[in-house]
């Protein structure tokens, strides 16, 4: 964990989920008759949107309620995936907490107390503020590109609603 950086992680999800969403939206734009320039702007919006969606998904993985998040919680941790929430938890943890995280990563399954410890570290103020700043930069980039498109007010409202449902921190 100490070797992974926040920038590396964000770049990774941008190049995977972000690009996937971006290319899908670009294709949709081209099929709808957009110019190549407009399609490129749409793709850029999609990259920001997909990156935001992946970051949100990685964060909610640490909410210990299957009903609340509609998936099994802590799967990323139990599968040893080192996502941004865990990278930040490790970064802002004390030495003892870092040791605990490292030891817990060796386990196949966590008990309730261990889940609470990890969740408390994930949702520590500094980690959430960092994630929030990443989300806000992505949101800003999305709207900067989206506003260059000649779209209706209705389209802007729809995009705003989608983004506001992703950005919850």
Backbone as JSON, one array per atom type, in Angstrom:
{
  "sequence": "XXXXXXXXXXXXXXXXXXXXXXXXXXXXXXXXXXXXXXXXXXXXXXXXXXXXXXXXXXXXXXXXXXXXXXXXXXXXXXXXXXXXXXXXXXXXXXXXXXXXXXXXXXXXXXXXXXXXXXXXXXXXXXXXXXXXXXXXXXXXXXXXXXXXXXXXXXXXXXXXXXXXXXXXX",
  "N": [[0.81, -1.21, 0.0], [1.96, 1.23, 0.7], [3.44, 1.88, -1.5], [1.68, 2.56, -3.48], [0.16, 5.28, -5.08], [-2.14, 8.03, -4.83], [-2.5, 9.41, -7.22], [-1.66, 7.51, -9.11], [-3.67, 5.56, -8.81], [-6.01, 7.03, -9.51], [-5.42, 7.67, -12.15], [-5.37, 5.07, -13.17], [-8.09, 4.2, -12.9], [-9.25, 6.08, -14.5], [-8.23, 5.37, -16.98], [-9.43, 2.95, -17.34], [-12.35, 2.28, -16.37], [-13.25, 4.94, -16.78], [-12.42, 5.52, -19.46], [-13.84, 3.48, -20.75], [-16.55, 4.25, -20.36], [-16.4, 6.75, -21.56], [-15.81, 6.14, -24.3], [-18.13, 4.74, -24.99], [-20.08, 6.75, -24.76], [-19.09, 8.52, -26.67], [-19.39, 7.02, -29.03], [-22.19, 6.81, -29.03], [-22.79, 9.51, -29.44], [-21.68, 9.93, -32.01], [-23.24, 8.14, -33.51], [-25.64, 9.43, -33.23], [-25.3, 11.57, -34.83], [-23.47, 13.59, -34.23], [-20.73, 15.9, -34.67], [-17.22, 15.13, -35.2], [-15.7, 16.64, -33.45], [-17.58, 17.37, -31.49], [-18.2, 14.81, -30.58], [-15.78, 14.09, -29.43], [-15.7, 15.86, -27.26], [-17.9, 14.88, -25.88], [-16.92, 12.35, -25.29], [-14.84, 13.05, -23.53], [-16.37, 14.05, -21.43], [-17.6, 11.68, -20.69], [-15.4, 10.21, -19.79], [-14.72, 11.58, -17.44], [-17.13, 11.2, -16.06], [-17.28, 8.34, -15.87], [-14.99, 7.83, -14.35], [-15.66, 9.12, -11.98], [-17.86, 7.56, -11.26], [-16.63, 5.08, -10.77], [-14.95, 5.69, -8.63], [-16.85, 6.39, -6.7], [-18.15, 3.91, -6.46], [-16.05, 2.41, -5.4], [-15.76, 3.62, -2.91], [-18.27, 3.22, -1.64], [-18.15, 0.53, -1.24], [-17.2, 0.08, 1.26], [-19.21, 0.55, 3.05], [-20.92, -1.01, 5.45], [-23.32, -2.58, 4.77], [-25.31, -4.58, 3.04], [-27.86, -4.13, 2.07], [-28.01, -1.34, 1.92], [-26.1, -0.65, -0.01], [-26.52, -2.33, -2.09], [-24.94, -4.49, -2.84], [-22.45, -6.95, -1.94], [-20.67, -5.89, 0.85], [-17.25, -4.82, 1.42], [-15.96, -6.42, -0.43], [-13.92, -5.68, -2.22], [-11.81, -5.26, -0.44], [-11.55, -7.81, 0.74], [-10.86, -9.21, -1.5], [-8.39, -8.33, -1.84], [-7.97, -5.99, -3.26], [-6.54, -2.95, -3.89], [-7.81, -0.15, -3.62], [-8.59, 3.4, -4.04], [-9.92, 4.34, -1.59], [-8.79, 2.64, 0.36], [-6.07, 3.11, -0.01], [-5.95, 5.78, 0.8], [-6.86, 5.53, 3.44], [-4.76, 4.12, 4.54], [-2.69, 5.95, 4.11], [-3.42, 8.1, 5.8], [-3.41, 6.92, 8.26], [-2.3, 5.91, 11.57], [0.9, 4.53, 12.6], [0.39, 2.1, 13.96], [-2.2, 1.57, 13.06], [-1.71, 1.23, 10.35], [-0.23, -1.1, 10.41], [-2.23, -2.82, 11.33], [-4.02, -2.72, 9.13], [-2.42, -3.9, 7.15], [-2.11, -6.48, 8.24], [-4.77, -7.33, 8.31], [-5.32, -7.46, 5.6], [-4.25, -9.86, 4.93], [-6.06, -11.71, 5.63], [-8.83, -13.83, 4.69], [-11.47, -13.27, 5.18], [-13.32, -10.82, 6.98], [-14.17, -10.09, 10.39], [-16.91, -8.58, 12.27], [-15.85, -6.54, 13.98], [-13.4, -6.04, 12.78], [-14.21, -5.14, 10.29], [-15.46, -2.78, 11.07], [-13.27, -1.33, 12.04], [-11.74, -0.98, 9.65], [-13.64, 0.39, 8.09], [-13.99, 2.73, 9.64], [-11.48, 3.88, 9.29], [-11.47, 4.27, 6.53], [-13.5, 6.15, 6.25], [-12.49, 8.33, 7.51], [-11.98, 11.75, 8.24], [-9.94, 13.16, 6.72], [-9.44, 11.43, 4.57], [-11.94, 11.3, 3.3], [-12.29, 13.98, 2.61], [-10.22, 14.27, 0.76], [-11.07, 12.48, -1.26], [-13.46, 13.74, -1.93], [-12.49, 16.14, -3.02], [-11.25, 15.13, -5.32], [-13.51, 14.18, -6.67], [-14.87, 16.62, -7.07], [-13.1, 17.97, -8.81], [-13.26, 16.28, -11.03], [-15.96, 16.58, -11.64], [-16.0, 19.3, -12.29], [-14.37, 19.26, -14.58], [-15.95, 17.67, -16.25], [-18.27, 19.3, -16.6], [-17.08, 21.55, -17.72], [-16.32, 20.63, -20.24], [-18.81, 19.72, -21.14], [-20.32, 22.05, -21.26], [-19.31, 23.24, -23.52], [-20.62, 22.09, -25.54], [-23.39, 22.32, -27.76], [-26.14, 22.2, -26.27], [-29.43, 21.47, -25.0], [-31.28, 23.1, -22.34], [-32.65, 21.19, -20.94], [-31.07, 18.9, -21.35], [-28.8, 19.66, -19.92], [-29.85, 19.76, -17.35], [-30.44, 17.05, -16.97], [-27.88, 15.86, -17.08], [-26.74, 17.16, -14.87], [-28.34, 16.11, -12.82], [-27.64, 13.38, -12.95], [-24.89, 13.52, -12.32], [-25.03, 14.66, -9.75], [-26.17, 12.57, -8.39], [-24.13, 10.8, -8.31], [-21.97, 12.08, -7.03], [-21.7, 12.12, -3.8], [-20.4, 12.78, -1.57]],
  "CA": [[0.0, 0.0, 0.0], [2.76, 2.46, 0.77], [3.99, 2.15, -2.82], [0.62, 3.04, -4.36], [-0.18, 6.69, -4.88], [-3.48, 8.44, -5.23], [-2.46, 9.76, -8.64], [-1.61, 6.26, -9.87], [-4.99, 4.95, -8.77], [-6.96, 7.82, -10.29], [-5.06, 7.46, -13.55], [-5.77, 3.72, -13.53], [-9.53, 4.09, -13.12], [-9.57, 6.92, -15.67], [-7.87, 4.61, -18.18], [-10.26, 1.74, -17.46], [-13.79, 2.62, -16.32], [-13.47, 6.24, -17.4], [-12.32, 5.38, -20.92], [-14.96, 2.64, -21.21], [-17.75, 5.09, -20.42], [-16.14, 7.78, -22.56], [-15.96, 5.62, -25.66], [-19.55, 4.43, -25.22], [-20.79, 8.01, -25.02], [-18.62, 9.04, -27.95], [-20.06, 6.24, -30.07], [-23.58, 7.25, -29.05], [-22.83, 10.82, -30.07], [-21.44, 9.77, -33.45], [-24.42, 7.5, -34.09], [-26.73, 10.42, -33.22], [-25.02, 12.6, -35.83], [-22.55, 14.64, -33.76], [-19.46, 16.05, -35.38], [-16.13, 14.48, -34.49], [-15.31, 17.53, -32.36], [-18.58, 17.2, -30.44], [-18.05, 13.45, -30.04], [-14.6, 14.12, -28.56], [-16.12, 16.52, -26.01], [-18.77, 13.92, -25.19], [-16.02, 11.31, -24.76], [-14.17, 13.63, -22.36], [-17.38, 14.06, -20.35], [-17.77, 10.29, -20.27], [-14.22, 9.79, -19.01], [-14.9, 12.15, -16.1], [-18.28, 10.53, -15.45], [-16.91, 6.97, -15.53], [-14.01, 7.88, -13.25], [-16.44, 9.46, -10.78], [-18.68, 6.4, -10.91], [-15.77, 4.05, -10.2], [-14.52, 6.16, -7.31], [-18.02, 6.24, -5.82], [-18.33, 2.48, -6.21], [-14.98, 1.97, -4.5], [-16.03, 4.15, -1.56], [-19.43, 2.58, -1.0], [-17.81, -0.85, -0.9], [-16.86, 0.04, 2.69], [-20.41, 0.73, 3.87], [-21.18, -2.39, 5.87], [-24.74, -2.91, 4.68], [-25.65, -5.06, 1.7], [-29.12, -3.49, 1.67], [-27.78, 0.08, 1.61], [-25.26, -0.45, -1.21], [-27.0, -3.26, -3.12], [-23.89, -5.45, -3.18], [-21.75, -7.4, -0.75], [-19.64, -4.93, 1.26], [-15.88, -5.23, 1.71], [-15.47, -7.39, -1.41], [-12.63, -5.22, -2.71], [-10.8, -5.51, 0.6], [-11.36, -9.25, 0.89], [-10.2, -9.68, -2.72], [-7.06, -7.71, -1.8], [-7.89, -4.88, -4.2], [-6.08, -1.74, -3.2], [-8.49, 0.97, -4.25], [-8.29, 4.68, -3.43], [-10.28, 4.47, -0.18], [-7.82, 1.93, 1.2], [-4.8, 3.84, -0.13], [-6.06, 6.96, 1.66], [-6.93, 5.1, 4.84], [-3.38, 3.77, 4.91], [-1.91, 7.19, 4.12], [-3.76, 8.95, 6.94], [-3.44, 6.1, 9.47], [-1.11, 5.88, 12.43], [1.73, 3.35, 12.33], [-0.33, 0.92, 14.45], [-3.33, 1.31, 12.16], [-1.14, 0.69, 9.11], [0.1, -2.5, 10.69], [-3.51, -3.53, 11.36], [-4.51, -2.85, 7.76], [-1.58, -4.9, 6.48], [-2.45, -7.8, 8.79], [-6.13, -7.69, 7.88], [-5.28, -7.8, 4.17], [-3.83, -11.26, 4.81], [-7.21, -12.56, 5.95], [-9.8, -14.05, 3.62], [-12.75, -12.69, 5.56], [-13.23, -9.97, 8.16], [-15.29, -10.14, 11.33], [-17.57, -7.27, 12.4], [-14.95, -5.55, 14.57], [-12.38, -5.7, 11.77], [-14.89, -4.31, 9.29], [-15.67, -1.46, 11.66], [-11.97, -0.66, 12.05], [-11.42, -0.57, 8.28], [-14.63, 1.41, 7.7], [-13.66, 3.96, 10.35], [-10.3, 4.46, 8.65], [-11.87, 4.7, 5.18], [-14.35, 7.33, 6.34], [-11.8, 9.34, 8.29], [-12.2, 13.07, 7.64], [-8.93, 13.51, 5.72], [-9.63, 10.58, 3.4], [-13.17, 11.71, 2.63], [-12.04, 15.29, 2.0], [-9.4, 14.05, -0.43], [-11.96, 11.89, -2.27], [-14.39, 14.78, -2.33], [-11.78, 17.05, -3.91], [-11.09, 14.44, -6.6], [-14.83, 14.2, -7.3], [-15.18, 17.98, -7.5], [-12.28, 18.25, -10.0], [-13.84, 15.52, -12.14], [-17.23, 17.24, -11.95], [-15.65, 20.54, -12.96], [-13.9, 18.9, -15.92], [-17.11, 17.19, -17.0], [-19.12, 20.43, -17.0], [-16.3, 22.42, -18.59], [-16.46, 20.07, -21.59], [-20.23, 19.64, -21.51], [-20.81, 23.4, -21.58], [-18.85, 23.59, -24.86], [-21.55, 21.48, -26.48], [-24.63, 23.06, -27.97], [-27.18, 21.32, -25.75], [-30.61, 22.12, -24.43], [-31.32, 23.22, -20.87], [-33.12, 19.9, -20.46], [-29.9, 18.02, -21.32], [-27.95, 20.1, -18.8], [-30.5, 19.32, -16.1], [-30.29, 15.59, -16.87], [-26.48, 15.59, -16.71], [-26.56, 17.62, -13.48], [-28.99, 15.14, -11.94], [-26.81, 12.18, -12.95], [-23.67, 13.81, -11.57], [-25.36, 14.86, -8.33], [-26.44, 11.26, -7.79], [-22.84, 10.12, -8.15], [-21.18, 12.82, -6.03], [-22.49, 12.13, -2.56], [-19.54, 13.17, -0.46]],
  "C": [[0.84, 1.26, 0.0], [3.37, 2.83, -0.58], [2.96, 2.71, -3.79], [0.31, 4.49, -4.04], [-1.6, 6.95, -5.34], [-3.53, 8.74, -6.72], [-2.43, 8.51, -9.53], [-2.99, 5.62, -9.94], [-5.99, 5.71, -9.65], [-6.68, 7.68, -11.78], [-5.5, 6.07, -14.02], [-7.27, 3.64, -13.79], [-9.98, 4.99, -14.27], [-9.33, 6.14, -16.95], [-8.71, 3.34, -18.35], [-11.73, 2.15, -17.5], [-14.07, 3.94, -17.02], [-13.45, 6.16, -18.92], [-13.46, 4.53, -21.47], [-16.23, 3.47, -21.37], [-17.58, 6.16, -21.51], [-16.34, 7.3, -23.98], [-17.41, 5.25, -25.97], [-20.34, 5.69, -25.53], [-20.37, 8.63, -26.34], [-19.31, 8.32, -29.11], [-21.52, 6.65, -30.18], [-23.72, 8.6, -29.73], [-22.64, 10.74, -31.58], [-22.65, 9.15, -34.14], [-25.62, 8.45, -34.14], [-26.47, 11.58, -34.18], [-24.13, 13.73, -35.36], [-21.34, 14.74, -34.68], [-18.37, 15.32, -34.58], [-15.66, 15.32, -33.29], [-16.29, 17.4, -31.18], [-18.44, 15.82, -29.78], [-16.85, 13.37, -29.09], [-14.92, 14.79, -27.23], [-17.01, 15.58, -25.2], [-17.93, 12.81, -24.56], [-15.31, 11.81, -23.5], [-15.12, 13.69, -21.16], [-17.55, 12.65, -19.79], [-16.6, 9.78, -19.45], [-14.34, 10.32, -17.58], [-16.02, 11.42, -15.36], [-17.93, 9.1, -15.01], [-15.92, 6.9, -14.38], [-14.72, 8.19, -11.94], [-17.25, 8.25, -10.31], [-17.83, 5.31, -10.24], [-15.3, 4.44, -8.8], [-15.66, 6.01, -6.31], [-18.23, 4.77, -5.46], [-17.28, 1.95, -5.24], [-15.2, 2.44, -3.07], [-17.18, 3.4, -0.9], [-19.19, 1.12, -0.68], [-17.54, -1.0, 0.6], [-18.01, 0.43, 3.6], [-20.91, -0.67, 4.2], [-22.67, -2.71, 5.91], [-25.08, -3.29, 3.24], [-26.9, -4.36, 1.19], [-28.89, -2.04, 1.23], [-27.02, 0.26, 0.3], [-25.6, -1.42, -2.34], [-25.9, -4.16, -3.68], [-23.23, -5.89, -1.88], [-20.66, -6.39, -0.38], [-18.29, -5.61, 1.5], [-15.32, -6.25, 0.73], [-14.1, -6.97, -1.95], [-11.53, -5.53, -1.7], [-10.5, -7.0, 0.7], [-10.73, -9.87, -0.35], [-8.82, -9.04, -2.89], [-6.88, -6.6, -2.83], [-7.55, -3.61, -3.44], [-6.59, -0.51, -3.96], [-8.2, 2.25, -3.48], [-8.72, 4.79, -1.96], [-9.27, 3.79, 0.76], [-6.45, 2.62, 1.16], [-4.82, 5.07, 0.79], [-6.13, 6.6, 3.13], [-5.53, 4.79, 5.35], [-2.53, 5.03, 5.05], [-2.16, 8.0, 5.39], [-3.8, 8.19, 8.28], [-2.17, 6.29, 10.31], [-0.3, 4.63, 12.06], [1.03, 2.07, 12.78], [-1.5, 0.56, 13.54], [-2.84, 0.75, 10.83], [-0.78, -0.79, 9.28], [-1.17, -3.34, 10.71], [-4.07, -3.75, 9.96], [-3.72, -3.94, 7.03], [-1.9, -6.31, 6.95], [-3.83, -8.25, 8.32], [-6.2, -8.04, 6.4], [-4.86, -9.25, 3.94], [-4.98, -12.22, 5.05], [-8.14, -12.7, 4.75], [-11.13, -13.39, 3.9], [-12.57, -11.91, 6.86], [-14.41, -10.2, 9.08], [-15.84, -8.72, 11.49], [-16.66, -6.19, 12.98], [-13.88, -5.1, 13.56], [-12.99, -4.84, 10.66], [-15.09, -2.89, 9.81], [-14.36, -0.67, 11.67], [-11.61, -0.13, 10.66], [-12.36, 0.55, 7.83], [-14.33, 2.75, 8.37], [-12.46, 4.66, 9.72], [-10.62, 4.99, 7.25], [-12.62, 6.03, 5.25], [-13.78, 8.4, 7.27], [-11.87, 10.67, 7.52], [-11.22, 13.38, 6.51], [-9.12, 12.71, 4.43], [-10.86, 10.99, 2.61], [-12.98, 13.07, 1.95], [-11.2, 15.15, 0.73], [-10.27, 13.49, -1.56], [-12.93, 12.92, -2.8], [-13.72, 15.76, -3.3], [-11.55, 16.42, -5.29], [-12.41, 14.48, -7.37], [-15.16, 15.6, -7.84], [-14.36, 18.38, -8.74], [-12.83, 17.52, -11.21], [-15.15, 16.16, -12.6], [-16.98, 18.53, -12.72], [-15.2, 20.28, -14.4], [-15.05, 18.45, -16.8], [-17.93, 18.38, -17.5], [-18.39, 21.43, -17.88], [-16.44, 21.93, -20.04], [-17.91, 20.06, -22.04], [-20.76, 21.0, -21.94], [-20.32, 23.9, -22.94], [-19.76, 23.02, -25.94], [-22.8, 22.34, -26.61], [-25.79, 22.15, -27.56], [-28.32, 22.13, -25.16], [-30.48, 22.23, -22.91], [-31.76, 21.89, -20.25], [-31.95, 18.91, -20.35], [-28.99, 18.37, -20.15], [-28.53, 19.67, -17.46], [-30.33, 17.81, -15.9], [-28.87, 15.24, -16.44], [-26.22, 16.02, -15.27], [-27.16, 16.62, -12.5], [-28.17, 13.85, -11.83], [-25.58, 12.4, -12.08], [-23.96, 13.97, -10.08], [-25.74, 13.56, -7.64], [-25.17, 10.43, -7.62], [-22.04, 10.75, -7.03], [-22.04, 12.93, -4.77], [-21.65, 12.53, -1.37], [-19.36, 14.66, -0.43]]
}
